[in-house]
XYZ file of C-alpha atoms in Angstrom:
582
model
C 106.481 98.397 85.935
C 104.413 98.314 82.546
C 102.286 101.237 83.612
C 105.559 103.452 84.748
C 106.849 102.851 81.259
C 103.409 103.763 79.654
C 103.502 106.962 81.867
C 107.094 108.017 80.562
C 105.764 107.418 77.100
C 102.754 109.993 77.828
C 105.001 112.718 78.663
C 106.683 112.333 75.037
C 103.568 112.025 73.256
C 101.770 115.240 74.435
C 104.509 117.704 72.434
C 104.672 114.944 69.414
C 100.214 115.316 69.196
C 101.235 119.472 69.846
C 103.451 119.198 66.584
C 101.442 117.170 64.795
C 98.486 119.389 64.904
C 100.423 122.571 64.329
C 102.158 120.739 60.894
C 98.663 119.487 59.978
C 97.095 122.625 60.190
C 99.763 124.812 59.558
C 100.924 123.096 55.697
C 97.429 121.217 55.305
C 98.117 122.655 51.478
C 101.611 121.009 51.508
C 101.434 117.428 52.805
C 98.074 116.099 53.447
C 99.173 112.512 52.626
C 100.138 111.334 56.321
C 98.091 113.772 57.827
C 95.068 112.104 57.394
C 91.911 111.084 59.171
C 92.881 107.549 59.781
C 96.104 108.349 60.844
C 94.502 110.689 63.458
C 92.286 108.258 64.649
C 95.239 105.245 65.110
C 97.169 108.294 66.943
C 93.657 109.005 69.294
C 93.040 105.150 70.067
C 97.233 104.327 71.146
C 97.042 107.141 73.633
C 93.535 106.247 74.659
C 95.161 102.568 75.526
C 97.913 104.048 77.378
C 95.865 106.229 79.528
C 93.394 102.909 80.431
C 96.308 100.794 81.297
C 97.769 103.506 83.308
C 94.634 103.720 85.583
C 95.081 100.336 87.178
C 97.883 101.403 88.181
C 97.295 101.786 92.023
C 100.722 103.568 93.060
C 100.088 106.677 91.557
C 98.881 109.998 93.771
C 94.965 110.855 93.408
C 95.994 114.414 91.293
C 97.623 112.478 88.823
C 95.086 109.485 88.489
C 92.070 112.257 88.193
C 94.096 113.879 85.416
C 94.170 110.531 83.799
C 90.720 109.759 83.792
C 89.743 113.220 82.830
C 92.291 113.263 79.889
C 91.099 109.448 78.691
C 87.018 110.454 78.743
C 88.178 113.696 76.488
C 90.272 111.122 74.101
C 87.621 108.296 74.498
C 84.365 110.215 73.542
C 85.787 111.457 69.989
C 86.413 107.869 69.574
C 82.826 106.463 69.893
C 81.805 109.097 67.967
C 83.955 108.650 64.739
C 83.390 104.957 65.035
C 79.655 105.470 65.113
C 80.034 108.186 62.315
C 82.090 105.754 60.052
C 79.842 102.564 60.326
C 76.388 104.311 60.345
C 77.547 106.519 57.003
C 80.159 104.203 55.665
C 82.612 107.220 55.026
C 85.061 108.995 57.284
C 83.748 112.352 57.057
C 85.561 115.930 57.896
C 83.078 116.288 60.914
C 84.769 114.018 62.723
C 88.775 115.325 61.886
C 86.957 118.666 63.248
C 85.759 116.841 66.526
C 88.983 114.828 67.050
C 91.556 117.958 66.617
C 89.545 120.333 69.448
C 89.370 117.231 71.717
C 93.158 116.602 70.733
C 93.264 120.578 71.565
C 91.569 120.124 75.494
C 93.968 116.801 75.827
C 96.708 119.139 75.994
C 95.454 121.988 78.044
C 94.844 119.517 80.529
C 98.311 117.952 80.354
C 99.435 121.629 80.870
C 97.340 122.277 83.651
C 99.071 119.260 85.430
C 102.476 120.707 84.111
C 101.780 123.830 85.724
C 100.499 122.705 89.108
C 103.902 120.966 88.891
C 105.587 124.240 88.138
C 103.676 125.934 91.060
C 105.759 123.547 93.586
C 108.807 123.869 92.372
C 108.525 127.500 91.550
C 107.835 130.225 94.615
C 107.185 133.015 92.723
C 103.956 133.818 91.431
C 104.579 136.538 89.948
C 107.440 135.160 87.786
C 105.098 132.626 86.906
C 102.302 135.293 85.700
C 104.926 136.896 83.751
C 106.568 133.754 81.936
C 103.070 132.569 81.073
C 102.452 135.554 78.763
C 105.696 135.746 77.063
C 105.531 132.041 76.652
C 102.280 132.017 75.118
C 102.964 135.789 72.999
C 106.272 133.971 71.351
C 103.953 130.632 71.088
C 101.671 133.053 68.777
C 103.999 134.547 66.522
C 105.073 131.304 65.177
C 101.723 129.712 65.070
C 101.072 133.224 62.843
C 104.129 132.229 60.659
C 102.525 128.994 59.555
C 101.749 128.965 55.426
C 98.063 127.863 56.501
C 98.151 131.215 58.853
C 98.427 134.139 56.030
C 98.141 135.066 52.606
C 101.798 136.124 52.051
C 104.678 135.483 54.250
C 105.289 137.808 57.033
C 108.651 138.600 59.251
C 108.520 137.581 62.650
C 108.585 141.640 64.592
C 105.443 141.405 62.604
C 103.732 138.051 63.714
C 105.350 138.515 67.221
C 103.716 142.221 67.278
C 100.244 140.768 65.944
C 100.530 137.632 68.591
C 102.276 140.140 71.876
C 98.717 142.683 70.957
C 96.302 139.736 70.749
C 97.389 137.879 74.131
C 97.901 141.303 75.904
C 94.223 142.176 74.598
C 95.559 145.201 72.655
C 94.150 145.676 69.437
C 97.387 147.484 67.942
C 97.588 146.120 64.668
C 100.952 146.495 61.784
C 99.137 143.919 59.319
C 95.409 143.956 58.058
C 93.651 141.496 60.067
C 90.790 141.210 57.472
C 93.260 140.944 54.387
C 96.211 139.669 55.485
C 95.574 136.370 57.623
C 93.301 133.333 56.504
C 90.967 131.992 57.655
C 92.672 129.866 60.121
C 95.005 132.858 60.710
C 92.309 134.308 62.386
C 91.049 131.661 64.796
C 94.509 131.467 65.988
C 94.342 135.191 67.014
C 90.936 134.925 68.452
C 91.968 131.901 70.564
C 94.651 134.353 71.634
C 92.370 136.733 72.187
C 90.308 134.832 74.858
C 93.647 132.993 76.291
C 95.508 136.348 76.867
C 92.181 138.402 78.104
C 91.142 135.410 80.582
C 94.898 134.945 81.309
C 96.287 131.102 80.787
C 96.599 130.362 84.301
C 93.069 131.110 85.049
C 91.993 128.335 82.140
C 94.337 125.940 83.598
C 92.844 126.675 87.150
C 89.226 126.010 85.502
C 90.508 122.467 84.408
C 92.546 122.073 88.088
C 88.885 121.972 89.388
C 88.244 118.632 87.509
C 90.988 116.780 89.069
C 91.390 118.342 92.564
C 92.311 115.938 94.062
C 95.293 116.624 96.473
C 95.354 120.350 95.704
C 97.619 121.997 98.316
C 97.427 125.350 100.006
C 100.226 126.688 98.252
C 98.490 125.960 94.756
C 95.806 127.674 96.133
C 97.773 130.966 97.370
C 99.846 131.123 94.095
C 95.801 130.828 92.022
C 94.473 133.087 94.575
C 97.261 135.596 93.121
C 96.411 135.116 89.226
C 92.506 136.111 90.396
C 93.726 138.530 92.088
C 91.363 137.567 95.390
C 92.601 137.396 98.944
C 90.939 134.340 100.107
C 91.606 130.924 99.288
C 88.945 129.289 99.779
C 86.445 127.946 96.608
C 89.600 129.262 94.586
C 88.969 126.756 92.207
C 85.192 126.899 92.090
C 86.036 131.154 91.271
C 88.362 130.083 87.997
C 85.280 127.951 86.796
C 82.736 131.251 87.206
C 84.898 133.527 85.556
C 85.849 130.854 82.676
C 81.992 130.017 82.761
C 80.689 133.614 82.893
C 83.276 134.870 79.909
C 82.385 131.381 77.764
C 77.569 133.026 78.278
C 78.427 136.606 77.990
C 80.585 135.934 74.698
C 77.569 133.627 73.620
C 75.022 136.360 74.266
C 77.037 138.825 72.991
C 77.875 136.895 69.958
C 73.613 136.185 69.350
C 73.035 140.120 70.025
C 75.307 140.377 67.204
C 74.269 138.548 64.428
C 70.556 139.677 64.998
C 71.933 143.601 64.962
C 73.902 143.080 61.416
C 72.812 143.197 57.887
C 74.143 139.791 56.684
C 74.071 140.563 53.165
C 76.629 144.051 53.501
C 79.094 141.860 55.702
C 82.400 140.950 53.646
C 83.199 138.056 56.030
C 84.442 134.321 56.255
C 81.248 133.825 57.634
C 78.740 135.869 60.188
C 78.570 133.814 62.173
C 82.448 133.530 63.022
C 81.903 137.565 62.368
C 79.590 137.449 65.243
C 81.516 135.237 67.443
C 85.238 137.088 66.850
C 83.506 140.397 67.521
C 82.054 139.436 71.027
C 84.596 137.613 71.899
C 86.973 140.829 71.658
C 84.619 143.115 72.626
C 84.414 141.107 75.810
C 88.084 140.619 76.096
C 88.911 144.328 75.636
C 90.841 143.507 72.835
C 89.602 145.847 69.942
C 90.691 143.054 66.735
C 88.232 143.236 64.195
C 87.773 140.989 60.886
C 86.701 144.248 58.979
C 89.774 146.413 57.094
C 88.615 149.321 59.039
C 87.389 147.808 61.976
C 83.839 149.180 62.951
C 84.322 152.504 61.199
C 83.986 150.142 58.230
C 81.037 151.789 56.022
C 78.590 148.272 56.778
C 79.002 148.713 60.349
C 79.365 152.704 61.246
C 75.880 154.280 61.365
C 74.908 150.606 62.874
C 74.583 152.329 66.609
C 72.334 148.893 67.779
C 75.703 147.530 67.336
C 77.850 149.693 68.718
C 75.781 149.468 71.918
C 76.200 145.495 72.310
C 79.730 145.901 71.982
C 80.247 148.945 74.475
C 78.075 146.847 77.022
C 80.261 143.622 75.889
C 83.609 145.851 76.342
C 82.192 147.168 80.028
C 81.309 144.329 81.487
C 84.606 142.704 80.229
C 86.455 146.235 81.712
C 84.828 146.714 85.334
C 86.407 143.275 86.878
C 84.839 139.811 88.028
C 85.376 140.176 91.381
C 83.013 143.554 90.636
C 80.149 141.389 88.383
C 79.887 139.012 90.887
C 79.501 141.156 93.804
C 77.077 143.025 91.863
C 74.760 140.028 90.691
C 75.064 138.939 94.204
C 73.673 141.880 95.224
C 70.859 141.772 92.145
C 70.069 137.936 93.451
C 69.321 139.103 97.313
C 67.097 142.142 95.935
C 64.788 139.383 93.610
C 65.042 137.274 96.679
C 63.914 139.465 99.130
C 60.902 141.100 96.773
C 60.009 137.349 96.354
C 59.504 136.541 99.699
C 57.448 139.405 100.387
C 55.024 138.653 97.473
C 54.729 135.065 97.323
C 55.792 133.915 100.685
C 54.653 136.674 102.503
C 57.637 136.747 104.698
C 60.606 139.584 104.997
C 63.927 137.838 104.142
C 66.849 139.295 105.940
C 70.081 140.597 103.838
C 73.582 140.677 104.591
C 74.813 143.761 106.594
C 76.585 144.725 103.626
C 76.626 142.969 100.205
C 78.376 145.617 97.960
C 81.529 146.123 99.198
C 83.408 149.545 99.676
C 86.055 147.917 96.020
C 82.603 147.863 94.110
C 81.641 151.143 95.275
C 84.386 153.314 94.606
C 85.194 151.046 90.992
C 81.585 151.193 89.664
C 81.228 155.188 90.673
C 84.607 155.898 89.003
C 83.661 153.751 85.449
C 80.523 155.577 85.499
C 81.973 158.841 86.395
C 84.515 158.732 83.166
C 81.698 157.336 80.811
C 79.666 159.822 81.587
C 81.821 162.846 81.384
C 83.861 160.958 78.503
C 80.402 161.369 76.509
C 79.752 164.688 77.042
C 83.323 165.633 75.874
C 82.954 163.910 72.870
C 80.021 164.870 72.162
C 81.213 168.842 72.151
C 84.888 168.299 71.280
C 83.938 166.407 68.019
C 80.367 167.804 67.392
C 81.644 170.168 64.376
C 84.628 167.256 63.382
C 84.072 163.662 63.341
C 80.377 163.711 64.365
C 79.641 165.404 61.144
C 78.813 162.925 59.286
C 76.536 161.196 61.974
C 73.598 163.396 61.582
C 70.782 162.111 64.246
C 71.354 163.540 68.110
C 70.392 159.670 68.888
C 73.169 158.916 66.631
C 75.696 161.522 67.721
C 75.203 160.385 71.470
C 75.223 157.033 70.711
C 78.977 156.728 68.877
C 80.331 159.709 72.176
C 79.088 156.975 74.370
C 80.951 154.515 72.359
C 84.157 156.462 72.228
C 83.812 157.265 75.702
C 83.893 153.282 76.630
C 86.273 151.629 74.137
C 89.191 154.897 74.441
C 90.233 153.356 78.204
C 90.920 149.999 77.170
C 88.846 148.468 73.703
C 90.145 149.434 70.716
C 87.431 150.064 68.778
C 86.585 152.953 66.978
C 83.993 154.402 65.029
C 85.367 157.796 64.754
C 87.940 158.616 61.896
C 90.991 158.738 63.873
C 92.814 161.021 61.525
C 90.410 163.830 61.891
C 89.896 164.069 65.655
C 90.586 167.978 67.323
C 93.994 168.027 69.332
C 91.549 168.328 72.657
C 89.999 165.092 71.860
C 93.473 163.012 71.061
C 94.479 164.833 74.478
C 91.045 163.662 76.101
C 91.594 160.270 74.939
C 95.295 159.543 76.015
C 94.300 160.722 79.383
C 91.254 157.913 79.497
C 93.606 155.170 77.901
C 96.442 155.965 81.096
C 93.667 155.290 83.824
C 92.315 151.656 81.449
C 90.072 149.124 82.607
C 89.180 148.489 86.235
C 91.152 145.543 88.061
C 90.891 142.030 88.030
C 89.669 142.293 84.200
C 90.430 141.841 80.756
C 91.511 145.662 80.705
C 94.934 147.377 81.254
C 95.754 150.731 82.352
C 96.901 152.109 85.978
C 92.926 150.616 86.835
C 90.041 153.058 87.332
C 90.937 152.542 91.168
C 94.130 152.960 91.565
C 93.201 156.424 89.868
C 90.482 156.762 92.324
C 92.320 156.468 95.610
C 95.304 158.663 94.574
C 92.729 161.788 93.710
C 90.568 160.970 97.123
C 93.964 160.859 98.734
C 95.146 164.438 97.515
C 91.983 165.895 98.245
C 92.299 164.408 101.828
C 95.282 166.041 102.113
C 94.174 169.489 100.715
C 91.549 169.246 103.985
C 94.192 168.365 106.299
C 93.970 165.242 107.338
C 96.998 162.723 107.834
C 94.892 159.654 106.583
C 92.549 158.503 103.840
C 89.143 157.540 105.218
C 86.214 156.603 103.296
C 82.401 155.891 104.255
C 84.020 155.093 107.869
C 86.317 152.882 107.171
C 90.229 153.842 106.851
C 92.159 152.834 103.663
C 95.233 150.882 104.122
C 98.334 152.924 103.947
C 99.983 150.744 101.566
C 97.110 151.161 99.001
C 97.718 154.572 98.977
C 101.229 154.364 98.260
C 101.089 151.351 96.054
C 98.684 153.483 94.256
C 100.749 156.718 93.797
C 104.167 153.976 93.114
C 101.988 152.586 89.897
C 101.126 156.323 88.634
C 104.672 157.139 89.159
C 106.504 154.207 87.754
C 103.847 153.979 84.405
C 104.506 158.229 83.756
C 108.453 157.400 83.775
C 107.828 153.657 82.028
C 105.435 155.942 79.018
C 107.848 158.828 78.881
C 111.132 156.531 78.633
C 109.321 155.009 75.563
C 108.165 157.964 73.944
C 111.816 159.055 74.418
C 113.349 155.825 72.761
C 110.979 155.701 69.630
C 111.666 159.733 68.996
C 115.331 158.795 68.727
C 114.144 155.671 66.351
C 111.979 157.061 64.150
C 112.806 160.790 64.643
C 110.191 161.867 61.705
C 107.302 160.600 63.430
C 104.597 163.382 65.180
C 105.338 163.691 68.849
C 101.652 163.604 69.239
C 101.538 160.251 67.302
C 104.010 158.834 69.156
C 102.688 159.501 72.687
C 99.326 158.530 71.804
C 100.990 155.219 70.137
C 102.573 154.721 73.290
C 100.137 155.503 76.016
C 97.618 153.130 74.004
C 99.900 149.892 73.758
C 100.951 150.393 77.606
C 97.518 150.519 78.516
C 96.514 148.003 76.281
C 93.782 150.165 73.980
C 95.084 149.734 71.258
C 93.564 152.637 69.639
C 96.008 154.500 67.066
C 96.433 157.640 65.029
C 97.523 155.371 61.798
C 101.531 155.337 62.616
C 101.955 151.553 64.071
C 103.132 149.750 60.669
C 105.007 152.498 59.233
C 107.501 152.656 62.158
C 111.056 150.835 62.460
C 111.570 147.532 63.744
C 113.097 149.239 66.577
C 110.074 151.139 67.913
C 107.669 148.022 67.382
C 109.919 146.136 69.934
C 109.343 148.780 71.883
C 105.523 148.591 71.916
C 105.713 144.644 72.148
C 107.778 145.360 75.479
C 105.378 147.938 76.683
C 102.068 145.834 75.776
C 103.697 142.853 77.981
C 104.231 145.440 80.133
C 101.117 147.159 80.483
C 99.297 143.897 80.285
C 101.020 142.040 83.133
C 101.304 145.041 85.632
C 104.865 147.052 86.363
C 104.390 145.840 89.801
C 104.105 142.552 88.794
C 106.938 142.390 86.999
C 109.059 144.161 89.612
C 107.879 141.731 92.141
C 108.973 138.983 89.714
C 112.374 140.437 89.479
C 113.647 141.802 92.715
C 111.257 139.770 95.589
C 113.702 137.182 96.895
C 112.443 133.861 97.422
C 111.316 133.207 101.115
C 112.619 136.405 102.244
C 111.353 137.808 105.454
C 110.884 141.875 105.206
C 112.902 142.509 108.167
C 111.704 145.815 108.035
C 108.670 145.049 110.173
C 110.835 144.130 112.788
C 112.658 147.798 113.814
C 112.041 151.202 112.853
C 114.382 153.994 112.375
C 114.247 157.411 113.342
C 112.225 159.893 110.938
C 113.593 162.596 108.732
C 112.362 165.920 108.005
C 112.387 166.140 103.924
C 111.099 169.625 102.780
C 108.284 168.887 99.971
C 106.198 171.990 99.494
């Protein structure tokens, strides 16, 4: 009976320790009075009571009792260590507030994770699911932005919505100066958007869903086997924890790479390190934010092409999928395996049949396809413009090749945007509609999608009735799930377009559809318009990066698939029509 009451008090405290780090970060200059150490530590030690009592309780179900013991060895840990901290040094130090607040921080993604395997029962919509955990956590943002502690002046709330909506939807559209205009802790905020929107919130609480397991059903495993986009659900779990793994090394490499490539002392930063770290980060997460006024056309960073190399290999890899990276380093694993054998073992080790798959194939070929002729464009569209004032070839290649990668889905730039030819604005809207390749941190309509609809035509053009490629046959429903997103993003794109011409009817038509094609394909690359337009037209791109970030389909799905409803259609055919096309 005592441990049922202790349980109802848990699900009060875990929005009360929400609030109370928000207020004590948010107006730390305000009231720092009750918001103090030892406060924080009374607050860690109740809740680390409640959970121990709890656990001896032997009525509760095995999910809920792992969750405990996971959340009490986060809480319990912190403890030891401020206790040890304070009696070794005699002083409560601000180490130890740092160490209790992230552990504080984890305590609560791993309440939510148990929320949300709640919601996955009760809810039978994935999609709808997908969908609400983006706005939630976009609107969650914009007030965390509004917080005194967040920014150097006060800022309206289209603004810090805008800001959160393009860091969760790993955009990089920006209506405030990220460098000048947020703090310090303004900034963390939208980097831990960054990586929460780019890895996507249900894949983070998937990673923690591994630790208590415990009585995970199949349908929690379908409705996670949707958010990774996979078809199979088994070692669902163990996938979450590679991706959330993988991201957490590549962002560390990256992040080294970084601060070796940069000259410290021309940096105006909080710190180069944090530099270093919010750079890869967004590089890897597609997201194109940058603590630099200018971003990395800034004068410290432009003619820095080491640079500009670790972040178009950061913004790749992030780009080209996980599903892609992993199938790929398989197939990297079994070559070093099977040259080993022969060396040292003296033995031939057999491979799988076939350990790229046909969805690697055709999405590596295509990225490498439009990064290669994306180069060479720039290189002669801008070679008497922008590249002017990059005056080695080395150089000259090296910032096409850049331009080439971040245009379908970073952000970045290191081109003056103002003084690009009309061809190369054209160029670049066309690589921003086709984005990032799927299952990644990049929008777009997906490098395959693209893919399969131009193989398709071409198909056609030769006569045949079906799409077949390296001897297999692709599905029929690909094919037109793959011409239904083209269609649906051109009308979505030129609706929008329409709508902000009628809002802010001074604005370049040019500016506006490159505005528009960037934040629905998440770029976030811009011509210099996106704070001077109207409230209006900013909802507009806020709609469309939510839009471009969760997938039309998705949110179709969400809104018209009735729950449990059987397509009867598979059931009885009716007779064909003749419709005249061509």
């Amino acid at each position: 009976m005592i441990q049922i009451r202790f349980r109802n008090i848990l699900k009060i405290t875990t929005p009360i320790i929400f609030f109370y780090i928000i207020i004590s970060l948010g107006w730390k200059n305000y009231i720092n009075q009750f918001f103090n150490i030892k406060f924080l530590i009374g607050i860690v030690l109740i809740i680390c009571f409640l959970h121990f009592f709890i656990l001896f309780d032997k009525t509760i179900e095995k999910g809920y009792k792992s969750m405990i013991l996971l959340s009490f060895f986060i809480l319990f840990i912190p403890l030891i260590f401020s206790f040890y901290k304070i009696l070794h040094e005699k002083k409560i130090t601000n180490d130890i507030k740092i160490f209790l607040y992230i552990n504080l921080t984890l305590y609560i993604l791993i309440r939510f994770t148990y929320f949300m395997r709640v919601v996955y029962i009760k809810i039978h919509n994935p999609a709808y699911i997908f969908i609400t955990s983006f706005v939630f956590l976009s609107f969650i943002g914009s007030f965390l932005l509004m917080l005194p502690s967040s920014t150097v002046k006060k800022i309206s709330f289209i603004d810090a919505l805008f800001t959160s909506t393009s860091a969760v939807c790993v955009t990089g559209l920006i209506v405030l100066d990220t460098a000048k205009d947020f703090t310090y802790f303004g900034k963390i905020i939208i980097l831990i958007l960054i990586e929460l929107g780019g890895l996507g919130i249900l894949t983070i609480t998937s990673f923690f869903s591994y630790f208590f397991r415990d009585g995970f059903s199949f349908k929690e495993a379908i409705f996670i086997s949707n958010f990774l986009n996979t078809k199979t659900t088994n070692n669902v779990l163990s996938l979450a924890v590679k991706v959330v793994l993988f991201t957490i090394t590549i962002e560390f490499i990256g992040a080294l790479l970084i601060y070796l490539s940069i000259d410290k002392n021309r940096i105006e930063s909080d710190s180069i390190l944090f530099f270093s770290i919010f750079h890869s980060i967004s590089a890897f997460c597609n997201s194109g934010f940058s603590t630099l006024s200018q971003g990395l056309y800034s004068e410290p960073v432009r003619f820095n092409y080491l640079l500009q190399l670790i972040i178009a290999f950061l913004l790749i890899l992030g780009g080209i999928g996980f599903n892609i990276l992993f199938n790929f380093f398989t197939y990297i694993w079994f070559i070093i395996k099977k040259y080993f054998y022969k060396i040292f073992k003296d033995e031939y080790f057999i491979c799988p049949i076939q350990i790229v798959t046909l969805n690697t194939q055709i999405v590596v070929l295509t990225t490498s396809f439009l990064l290669f002729f994306g180069t060479i464009f720039y290189y002669i569209s801008e070679y008497h413009y922008s590249l002017l004032e990059h005056t080695s070839f080395l150089g000259k290649c090296i910032v096409s090749f850049f331009s080439s990668a971040t245009s379908r889905t970073a952000g970045f730039h290191v081109l003056k945007m103002s003084s690009l030819a009309p061809p190369t604005i054209l160029f670049t809207i066309f690589l921003m509609w086709i984005g990032a390749s799927p299952a990644s941190t990049g929008g777009g309509i997906k490098t395959s999608t693209f893919a399969l609809a131009l193989m398709n035509i071409i198909s056609l053009s030769k006569g045949k009735n079906r799409l077949e490629i390296q001897r297999k046959e692709i599905s029929s429903n690909l094919i037109r799930l793959s011409f239904s997103i083209i269609m649906l993003s051109l009308i979505v794109i030129y609706i929008s377009i329409l709508i902000i011409l009628f809002l802010d009817p001074k604005k370049d038509i040019l500016s506006i559809s490159f505005e528009v094609f960037s934040a629905f394909s998440t770029s976030g690359l811009s011509l210099g318009i996106t704070s001077n337009l109207s409230n209006g037209s900013k909802l507009i791109l806020i709609f469309l990066m939510l839009l471009g970030r969760i997938g039309v389909f998705n949110v179709m799905i969400g809104l018209l698939r009735k729950k449990n409803k059987i397509i009867s259609s598979y059931y009885y055919r009716y007779s064909k029509a003749n419709i005249l096309i061509n």
